[in-house]
GROMACS .gro file of C-alpha atoms in nm:
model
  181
    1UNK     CA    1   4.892   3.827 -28.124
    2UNK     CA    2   5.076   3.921 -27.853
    3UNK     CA    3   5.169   4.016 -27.470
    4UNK     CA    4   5.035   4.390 -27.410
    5UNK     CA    5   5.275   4.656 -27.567
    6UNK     CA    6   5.434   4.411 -27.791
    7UNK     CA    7   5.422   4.616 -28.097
    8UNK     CA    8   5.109   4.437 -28.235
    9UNK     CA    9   4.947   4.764 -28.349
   10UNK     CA   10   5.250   4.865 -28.498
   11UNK     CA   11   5.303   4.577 -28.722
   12UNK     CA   12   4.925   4.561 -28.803
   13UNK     CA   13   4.973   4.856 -28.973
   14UNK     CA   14   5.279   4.805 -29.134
   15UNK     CA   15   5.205   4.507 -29.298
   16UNK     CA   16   4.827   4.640 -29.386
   17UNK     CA   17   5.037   4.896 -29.602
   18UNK     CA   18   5.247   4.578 -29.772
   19UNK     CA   19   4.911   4.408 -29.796
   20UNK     CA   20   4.762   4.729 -29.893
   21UNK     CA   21   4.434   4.609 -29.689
   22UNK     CA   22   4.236   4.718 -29.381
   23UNK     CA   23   4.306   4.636 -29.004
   24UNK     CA   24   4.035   4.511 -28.748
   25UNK     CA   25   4.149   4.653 -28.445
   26UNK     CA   26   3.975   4.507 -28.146
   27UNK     CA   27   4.179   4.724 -27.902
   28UNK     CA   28   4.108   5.057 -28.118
   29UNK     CA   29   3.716   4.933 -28.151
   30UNK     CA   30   3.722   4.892 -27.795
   31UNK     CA   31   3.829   5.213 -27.720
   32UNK     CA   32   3.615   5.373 -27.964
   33UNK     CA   33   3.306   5.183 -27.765
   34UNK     CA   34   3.457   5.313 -27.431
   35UNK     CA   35   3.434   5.674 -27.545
   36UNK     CA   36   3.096   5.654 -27.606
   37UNK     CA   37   2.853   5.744 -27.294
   38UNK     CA   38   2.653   5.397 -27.376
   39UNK     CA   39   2.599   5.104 -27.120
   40UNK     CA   40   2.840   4.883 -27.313
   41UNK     CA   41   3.118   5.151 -27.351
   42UNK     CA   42   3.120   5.269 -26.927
   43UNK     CA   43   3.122   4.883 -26.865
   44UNK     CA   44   3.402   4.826 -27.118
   45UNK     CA   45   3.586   5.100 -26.977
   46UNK     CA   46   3.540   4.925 -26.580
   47UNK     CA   47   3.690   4.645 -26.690
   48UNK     CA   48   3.946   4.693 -26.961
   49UNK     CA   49   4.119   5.040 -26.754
   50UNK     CA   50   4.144   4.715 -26.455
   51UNK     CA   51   4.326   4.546 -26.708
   52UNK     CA   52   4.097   4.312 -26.786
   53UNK     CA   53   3.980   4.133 -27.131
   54UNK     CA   54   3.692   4.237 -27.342
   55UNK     CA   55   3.391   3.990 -27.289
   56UNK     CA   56   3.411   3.726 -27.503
   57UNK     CA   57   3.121   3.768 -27.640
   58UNK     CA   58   3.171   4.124 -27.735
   59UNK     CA   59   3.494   3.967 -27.899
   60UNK     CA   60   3.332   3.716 -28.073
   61UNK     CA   61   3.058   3.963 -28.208
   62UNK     CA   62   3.368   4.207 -28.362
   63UNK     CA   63   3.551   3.966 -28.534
   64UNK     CA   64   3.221   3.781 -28.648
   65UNK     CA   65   3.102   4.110 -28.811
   66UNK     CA   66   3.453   4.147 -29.001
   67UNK     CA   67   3.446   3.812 -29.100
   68UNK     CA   68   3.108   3.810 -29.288
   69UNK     CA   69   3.159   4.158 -29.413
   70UNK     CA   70   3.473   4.092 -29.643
   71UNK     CA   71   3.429   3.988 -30.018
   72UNK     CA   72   3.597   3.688 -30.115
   73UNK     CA   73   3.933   3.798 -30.225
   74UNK     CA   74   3.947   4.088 -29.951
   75UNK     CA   75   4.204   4.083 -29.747
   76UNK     CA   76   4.209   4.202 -29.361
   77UNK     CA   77   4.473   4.224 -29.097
   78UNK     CA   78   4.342   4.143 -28.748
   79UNK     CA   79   4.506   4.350 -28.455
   80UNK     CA   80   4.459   4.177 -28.113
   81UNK     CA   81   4.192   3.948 -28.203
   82UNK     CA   82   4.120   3.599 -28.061
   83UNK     CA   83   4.253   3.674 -27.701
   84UNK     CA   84   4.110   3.378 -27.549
   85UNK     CA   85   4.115   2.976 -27.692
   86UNK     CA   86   3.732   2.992 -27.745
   87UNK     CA   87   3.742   3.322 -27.959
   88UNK     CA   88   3.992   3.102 -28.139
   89UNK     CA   89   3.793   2.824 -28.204
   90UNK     CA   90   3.495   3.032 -28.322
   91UNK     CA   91   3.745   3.251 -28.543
   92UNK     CA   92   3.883   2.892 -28.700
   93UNK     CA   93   3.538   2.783 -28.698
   94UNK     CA   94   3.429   3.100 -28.893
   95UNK     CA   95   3.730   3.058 -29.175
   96UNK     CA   96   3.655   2.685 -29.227
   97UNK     CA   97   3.312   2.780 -29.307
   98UNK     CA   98   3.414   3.099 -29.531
   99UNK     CA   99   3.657   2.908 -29.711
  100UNK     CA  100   3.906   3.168 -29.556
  101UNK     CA  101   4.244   3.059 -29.502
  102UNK     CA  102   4.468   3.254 -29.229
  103UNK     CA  103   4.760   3.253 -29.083
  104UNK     CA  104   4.839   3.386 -28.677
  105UNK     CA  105   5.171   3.621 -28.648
  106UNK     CA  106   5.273   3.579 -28.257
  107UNK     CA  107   5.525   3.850 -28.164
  108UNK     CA  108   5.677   3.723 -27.888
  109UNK     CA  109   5.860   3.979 -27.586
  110UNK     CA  110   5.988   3.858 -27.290
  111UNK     CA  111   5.724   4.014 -26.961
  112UNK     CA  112   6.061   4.263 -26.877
  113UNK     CA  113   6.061   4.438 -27.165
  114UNK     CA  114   5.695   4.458 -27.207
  115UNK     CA  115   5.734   4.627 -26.882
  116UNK     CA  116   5.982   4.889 -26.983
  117UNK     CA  117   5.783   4.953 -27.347
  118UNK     CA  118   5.437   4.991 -27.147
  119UNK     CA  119   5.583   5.255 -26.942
  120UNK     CA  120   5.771   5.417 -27.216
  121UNK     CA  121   5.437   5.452 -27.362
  122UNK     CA  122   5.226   5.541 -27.036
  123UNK     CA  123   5.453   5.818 -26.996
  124UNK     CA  124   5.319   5.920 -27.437
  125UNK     CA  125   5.011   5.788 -27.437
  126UNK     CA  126   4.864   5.809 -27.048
  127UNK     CA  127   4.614   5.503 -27.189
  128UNK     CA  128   4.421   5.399 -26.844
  129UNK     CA  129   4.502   5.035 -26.930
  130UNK     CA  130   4.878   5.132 -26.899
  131UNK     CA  131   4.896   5.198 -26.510
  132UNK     CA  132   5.122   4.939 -26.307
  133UNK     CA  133   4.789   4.783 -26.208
  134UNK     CA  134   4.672   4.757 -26.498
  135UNK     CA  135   4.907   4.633 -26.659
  136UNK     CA  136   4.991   4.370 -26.379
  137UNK     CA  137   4.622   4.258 -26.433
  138UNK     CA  138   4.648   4.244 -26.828
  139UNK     CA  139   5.028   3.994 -26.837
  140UNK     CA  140   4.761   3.768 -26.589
  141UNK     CA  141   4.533   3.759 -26.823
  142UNK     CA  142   4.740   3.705 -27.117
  143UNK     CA  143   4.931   3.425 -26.921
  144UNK     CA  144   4.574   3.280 -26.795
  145UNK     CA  145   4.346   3.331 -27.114
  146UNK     CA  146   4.519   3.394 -27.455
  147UNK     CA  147   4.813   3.171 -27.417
  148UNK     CA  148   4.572   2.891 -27.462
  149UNK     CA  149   4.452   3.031 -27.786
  150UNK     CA  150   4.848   3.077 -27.907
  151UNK     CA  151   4.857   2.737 -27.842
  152UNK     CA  152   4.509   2.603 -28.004
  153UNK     CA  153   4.646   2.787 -28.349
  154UNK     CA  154   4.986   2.624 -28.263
  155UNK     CA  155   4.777   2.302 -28.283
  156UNK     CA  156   4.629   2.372 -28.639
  157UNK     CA  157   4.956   2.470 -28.773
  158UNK     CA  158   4.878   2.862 -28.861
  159UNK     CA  159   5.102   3.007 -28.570
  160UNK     CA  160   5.401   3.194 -28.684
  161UNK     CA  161   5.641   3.314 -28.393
  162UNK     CA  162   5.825   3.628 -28.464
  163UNK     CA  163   6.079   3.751 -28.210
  164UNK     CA  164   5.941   4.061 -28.075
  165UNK     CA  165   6.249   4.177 -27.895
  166UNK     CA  166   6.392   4.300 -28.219
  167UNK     CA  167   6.354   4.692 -28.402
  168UNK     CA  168   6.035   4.751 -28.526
  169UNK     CA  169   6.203   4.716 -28.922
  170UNK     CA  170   6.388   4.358 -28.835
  171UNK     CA  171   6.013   4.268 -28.625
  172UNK     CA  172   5.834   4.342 -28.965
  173UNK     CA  173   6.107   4.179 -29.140
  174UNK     CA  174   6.033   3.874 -28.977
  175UNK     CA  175   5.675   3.876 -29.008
  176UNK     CA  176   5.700   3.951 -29.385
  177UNK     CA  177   5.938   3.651 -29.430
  178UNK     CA  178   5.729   3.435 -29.252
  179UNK     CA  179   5.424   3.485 -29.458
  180UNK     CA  180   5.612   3.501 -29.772
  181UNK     CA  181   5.554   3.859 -29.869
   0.00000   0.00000   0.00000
């Protein structure tokens, strides 16, 4: 978890290599629905290139379906999942049931440098969620809606906080050491 352009994708990927495991990518899924000329995928798009969050419910449905589709010593690393408290709860809800422990990395970057990363990468990328608007709209809804769910996994005591402001290699470092890999 993390603010927008934290690196979350990045270190999703790096320590899916260590763990030598797939990623659920909720952004990249997203996208991937956006692309698509469907009714879900040109609403998605509305809404997420505003800067806003993924329905909750379309959430919900993603991490639900890779959940229930591991086998029972399968691994998975979860990129931007649980984005608001009540995805949270359903997620915990979900891994109580399963059996499933977990554990929530938190890369935490101060809003400024988000700020001077997301444009770094507008300028790369040219994502549609990466315009000043946008991204305006999307540290909102971080600040409004998935701080709460930080703070719910704070509250069962799976929450590690990594220090996002660091290179990518001491970031990973970090998040290694953290969960003991």
């Amino acid at each position: 978890m993390g603010r927008p352009g934290s690196g979350k994708g990045t270190q999703a990927k790096l320590l899916s290599d260590v763990l030598g495991c797939s990623i659920a990518s909720l952004g990249s899924d997203f996208r991937r629905l956006m692309a698509g000329d469907t009714v879900v995928g040109v609403r998605l798009a509305a809404g997420m290139n505003a800067g806003e969050l993924a329905p909750t419910w379309l959430a919900d449905y993603m991490c639900t379906k890779a959940l229930i589709g591991l086998g029972s010593e399968e691994k998975l690393v979860f990129d931007s999942g649980c984005r608001m408290r009540t995805e949270a709860i359903l997620f915990d809800q979900i891994c109580e049931w399963l059996g499933r422990g977990y554990r929530v990395v938190y890369i935490d970057v101060n809003e400024e440098e988000i700020r001077r990363r997301i444009a770094k990468r507008g300028d790369v990328e040219g994502r549609a969620d990466d315009s000043t608007s946008a991204l305006d709209k999307r540290i909102e809804e971080f600040n409004d809606r998935t701080l709460p769910a930080i703070e719910y996994f704070r509250s069962k005591g799976v929450l590690l906080t990594i220090d996002g402001a660091q290179s990518v290699e001491d970031v990973q470092q970090g998040v290694r050491g953290a969960l003991g890999i």
